[in-house]
Short mmCIF file of C-alpha atoms in Angstrom, two decimals:
data_model
loop_
_atom_site.label_atom_id
_atom_site.label_comp_id
_atom_site.label_asym_id
_atom_site.label_seq_id
_atom_site.Cartn_x
_atom_site.Cartn_y
_atom_site.Cartn_z
CA ARG M 122 -90.07 35.37 -273.65
CA ALA M 123 -86.99 37.07 -272.30
CA GLN M 124 -83.91 37.39 -274.51
CA SER M 125 -80.77 35.76 -273.14
CA ASP M 126 -79.19 39.07 -272.08
CA GLU M 127 -82.44 40.17 -270.37
CA LEU M 128 -82.70 36.88 -268.50
CA GLU M 129 -79.07 37.15 -267.44
CA LYS M 130 -79.70 40.56 -265.85
CA ILE M 131 -82.86 39.29 -264.11
CA GLU M 132 -81.02 36.28 -262.68
CA LYS M 133 -78.07 38.46 -261.66
CA HIS M 134 -80.45 40.75 -259.78
CA GLY M 135 -81.99 37.74 -258.06
CA ARG M 136 -78.60 36.43 -256.93
CA SER M 137 -77.39 39.81 -255.71
CA SER M 138 -80.55 40.57 -253.74
CA LYS M 139 -81.00 37.09 -252.29
CA ASP M 140 -79.36 37.78 -248.94
CA LYS M 141 -80.18 41.51 -248.67
CA GLU M 142 -82.95 42.52 -246.31
CA ASN M 143 -83.99 45.70 -248.13
CA ALA M 144 -83.46 44.35 -251.64
CA LYS M 145 -85.78 45.74 -254.27
CA PRO M 146 -88.06 42.96 -255.62
CA LEU M 147 -88.48 42.31 -259.32
CA ASP M 148 -91.18 44.31 -261.04
CA LYS M 149 -94.12 42.28 -262.36
CA PRO M 150 -92.97 42.06 -266.03
CA GLU M 151 -89.49 40.88 -265.01
CA GLN M 152 -90.96 38.47 -262.48
CA PHE M 153 -93.24 37.08 -265.19
CA LEU M 154 -90.31 36.60 -267.61
CA TYR M 155 -88.30 34.89 -264.88
CA GLU M 156 -91.12 32.47 -264.07
CA LEU M 157 -91.53 31.64 -267.75
CA SER M 158 -87.83 30.77 -267.91
CA LEU M 159 -88.38 28.19 -265.16
CA ILE M 160 -90.81 26.20 -267.33
CA PRO M 161 -88.89 23.22 -268.77
CA ASN M 162 -88.36 23.53 -272.56
CA PHE M 163 -90.51 26.64 -272.66
CA SER M 164 -89.57 27.74 -276.20
CA GLU M 165 -90.18 24.28 -277.68
CA ARG M 166 -93.53 23.99 -275.91
CA VAL M 167 -94.66 27.44 -277.08
CA PHE M 168 -93.63 26.73 -280.69
CA CYS M 169 -95.73 23.54 -280.72
CA ILE M 170 -98.75 25.10 -278.99
CA LEU M 171 -98.76 28.16 -281.28
CA PHE M 172 -98.43 26.00 -284.38
CA GLN M 173 -101.29 23.78 -283.20
CA SER M 174 -103.52 26.82 -282.61
CA THR M 175 -102.97 28.23 -286.11
CA PHE M 176 -102.81 24.99 -288.11
CA SER M 177 -106.56 24.38 -288.41
CA GLU M 178 -107.28 27.95 -289.50
CA SER M 179 -104.47 27.81 -292.10
CA ILE M 180 -105.81 24.57 -293.58
CA SER M 181 -109.40 25.88 -293.49
CA SER M 182 -108.36 29.07 -295.30
CA ILE M 183 -106.77 27.07 -298.14
CA ARG M 184 -109.77 24.72 -298.28
CA ARG M 185 -112.25 27.62 -298.47
CA LYS M 186 -110.37 29.18 -301.38
CA LEU M 187 -110.16 25.90 -303.29
CA GLU M 188 -113.84 25.14 -302.68
CA LEU M 189 -114.78 28.60 -304.00
CA LEU M 190 -112.60 28.04 -307.06
CA GLN M 191 -114.09 24.60 -307.67
CA LYS M 192 -117.66 25.91 -307.27
CA LEU M 193 -117.00 28.72 -309.74
CA CYS M 194 -115.47 26.36 -312.29
CA GLU M 195 -118.52 24.08 -312.07
CA THR M 196 -120.89 27.05 -312.43
CA LEU M 197 -119.03 28.48 -315.41
CA LYS M 198 -118.92 25.07 -317.11
CA ASN M 199 -122.44 23.83 -316.38
CA GLY M 200 -124.54 26.67 -314.97
CA PRO M 201 -127.76 27.10 -317.02
CA GLY M 202 -127.74 30.86 -316.48
CA VAL M 203 -124.19 31.13 -317.80
CA MET M 204 -125.07 29.08 -320.89
CA GLN M 205 -128.16 31.20 -321.57
CA VAL M 206 -126.29 34.51 -321.26
CA LEU M 207 -123.36 33.36 -323.41
CA GLY M 208 -125.85 31.90 -325.88
CA LEU M 209 -127.50 35.33 -326.20
CA VAL M 210 -124.13 36.98 -326.78
CA LEU M 211 -123.40 34.47 -329.57
CA ALA M 212 -126.87 34.81 -331.12
CA PHE M 213 -126.84 38.63 -331.15
CA GLY M 214 -123.26 38.69 -332.40
CA ASN M 215 -124.15 36.36 -335.27
CA TYR M 216 -127.22 38.47 -336.10
CA MET M 217 -125.21 41.70 -336.13
CA ASN M 218 -122.47 40.11 -338.27
CA GLY M 219 -124.96 38.27 -340.51
CA GLY M 220 -123.68 39.84 -343.73
CA ASN M 221 -120.03 39.23 -342.87
CA LYS M 222 -118.68 35.94 -344.25
CA THR M 223 -115.69 35.80 -341.90
CA ARG M 224 -117.49 36.73 -338.66
CA GLY M 225 -121.17 35.89 -339.25
CA GLN M 226 -122.72 32.60 -338.10
CA ALA M 227 -119.79 31.77 -335.84
CA ASP M 228 -119.87 28.66 -333.66
CA GLY M 229 -118.33 30.54 -330.75
CA PHE M 230 -116.39 33.62 -329.70
CA GLY M 231 -113.34 34.58 -327.69
CA LEU M 232 -113.94 35.54 -324.06
CA ASP M 233 -111.95 38.73 -324.64
CA ILE M 234 -114.98 40.28 -326.37
CA LEU M 235 -117.11 40.20 -323.20
CA PRO M 236 -115.70 43.44 -321.69
CA LYS M 237 -116.35 45.16 -325.05
CA LEU M 238 -120.13 44.53 -325.07
CA LYS M 239 -120.69 47.78 -323.16
CA ASP M 240 -118.82 49.70 -325.89
CA VAL M 241 -121.14 48.57 -328.71
CA LYS M 242 -123.87 51.25 -328.85
CA SER M 243 -127.28 51.49 -330.52
CA SER M 244 -127.69 53.80 -333.54
CA ASP M 245 -129.00 56.60 -331.32
CA ASN M 246 -126.25 55.93 -328.72
CA SER M 247 -128.89 55.55 -325.97
CA ARG M 248 -128.00 52.02 -324.86
CA SER M 249 -125.25 49.44 -325.14
CA LEU M 250 -125.33 45.87 -326.39
CA LEU M 251 -124.68 44.79 -322.81
CA SER M 252 -127.81 46.52 -321.44
CA TYR M 253 -129.87 45.10 -324.34
CA ILE M 254 -128.70 41.54 -323.57
CA VAL M 255 -129.59 42.04 -319.88
CA SER M 256 -133.10 43.37 -320.64
CA TYR M 257 -133.68 40.61 -323.23
CA TYR M 258 -132.63 37.95 -320.72
CA LEU M 259 -134.97 39.36 -318.06
CA ARG M 260 -137.91 39.53 -320.46
CA ASN M 261 -137.51 36.08 -321.99
CA PHE M 262 -135.66 33.85 -319.52
CA GLU M 263 -136.30 35.11 -315.98
CA GLU M 264 -139.81 34.44 -314.69
CA ASP M 265 -139.10 36.26 -311.42
CA ALA M 266 -137.69 39.42 -313.03
CA GLY M 267 -138.30 42.39 -310.76
CA LYS M 268 -139.17 40.19 -307.76
CA GLU M 269 -137.17 39.54 -304.61
CA GLN M 270 -136.67 35.88 -305.53
CA CYS M 271 -135.00 36.80 -308.83
CA ILE M 272 -131.59 35.06 -308.93
CA PHE M 273 -128.48 36.50 -310.58
CA PRO M 274 -127.72 34.02 -313.40
CA LEU M 275 -123.93 34.36 -313.25
CA PRO M 276 -121.38 33.79 -310.47
CA GLU M 277 -121.11 36.64 -307.97
CA PRO M 278 -118.62 39.27 -309.25
CA GLN M 279 -116.82 39.34 -305.88
CA ASP M 280 -116.33 35.56 -306.00
CA LEU M 281 -115.02 35.80 -309.56
CA PHE M 282 -112.60 38.54 -308.55
CA GLN M 283 -111.31 36.51 -305.60
CA ALA M 284 -110.84 33.42 -307.76
CA SER M 285 -109.03 35.45 -310.42
CA GLN M 286 -106.43 36.46 -307.81
CA MET M 287 -105.70 32.87 -306.75
CA LYS M 288 -102.44 31.22 -307.83
CA PHE M 289 -101.71 27.53 -307.47
CA GLU M 290 -98.08 28.46 -306.74
CA ASP M 291 -99.29 30.27 -303.60
CA PHE M 292 -101.29 27.22 -302.48
CA GLN M 293 -98.25 25.00 -302.97
CA LYS M 294 -96.04 27.46 -301.09
CA ASP M 295 -98.47 27.64 -298.15
CA LEU M 296 -98.84 23.86 -298.01
CA ARG M 297 -95.06 23.33 -298.17
CA LYS M 298 -94.63 25.73 -295.23
CA LEU M 299 -97.33 23.94 -293.23
CA HIS M 300 -95.66 20.61 -293.94
CA LYS M 301 -92.26 21.98 -292.93
CA ASP M 302 -93.64 23.48 -289.71
CA LEU M 303 -95.47 20.26 -288.89
CA LYS M 304 -92.19 18.34 -289.18
CA ALA M 305 -90.50 20.97 -286.98
CA CYS M 306 -93.35 20.62 -284.47
CA GLU M 307 -92.71 16.85 -284.29
CA VAL M 308 -89.00 17.48 -283.64
CA GLU M 309 -89.61 20.14 -280.97
CA ALA M 310 -92.27 18.01 -279.27
CA GLY M 311 -89.84 15.07 -279.26
CA LYS M 312 -87.28 17.19 -277.39
CA VAL M 313 -89.87 17.96 -274.72
CA TYR M 314 -90.80 14.27 -274.37
CA GLN M 315 -87.16 13.27 -273.89
CA VAL M 316 -86.18 15.68 -271.12
CA SER M 317 -89.46 16.35 -269.29
CA SER M 318 -90.14 14.74 -265.94
CA LYS M 319 -93.31 12.76 -265.34
CA ASP M 320 -94.81 15.76 -263.58
CA HIS M 321 -94.27 18.04 -266.57
CA ILE M 322 -94.84 15.83 -269.62
CA GLN M 323 -98.65 15.71 -269.49
CA PRO M 324 -101.01 16.94 -270.86
CA PHE M 325 -98.52 18.33 -273.41
CA LYS M 326 -97.44 14.90 -274.73
CA GLU M 327 -100.96 13.52 -275.09
CA ASN M 328 -102.27 16.67 -276.83
CA MET M 329 -99.33 16.92 -279.24
CA GLU M 330 -99.34 13.25 -280.19
CA GLN M 331 -103.04 13.37 -280.90
CA PHE M 332 -102.65 16.59 -282.94
CA ILE M 333 -99.71 15.30 -285.02
CA ILE M 334 -101.44 11.98 -285.78
CA GLN M 335 -104.65 13.78 -286.77
#
């Protein structure tokens, strides 16, 4: 869309060359900008149409993130594979701390110990507690170990990473902006309804009303 000073120059050129026989015509970009300026309430119409085109994708993006977060929460709370793996961590931890009155036979453990499992080594330093837990799980809990149909018992690391980056404040901010822009779209569309002639009001009015209601 042409800026006001650009449009002024284009219109000035049009007026000055109107009655001249050998007047130089507008170049295609300037002609295009001039023709856009002739569309009634062009800026308001474009704002509404652009908002409509991006609204569904914006809502879908938020929904996909929330659905991923919800799915991960359900898996971490109730997934049998998660319970089995965490159960092994607790069982091995209790076995290793069996002679320790303060740490042995614990009913649970803090999640902050999970990244440290790889640092606990065997006496000959050849393997970690983490690799032992994995091999024990595959031997005793996974019937399809080594086969193509073997299923990873925990949530996908990439999904966990994505969920860990999510902030509810960001969701609220995005939704507030969408709500604000939707209200602005109603106002801008209303301006178009008020001043447009019968020839120019449709299909814009019908499409926008349907979109805003939906």
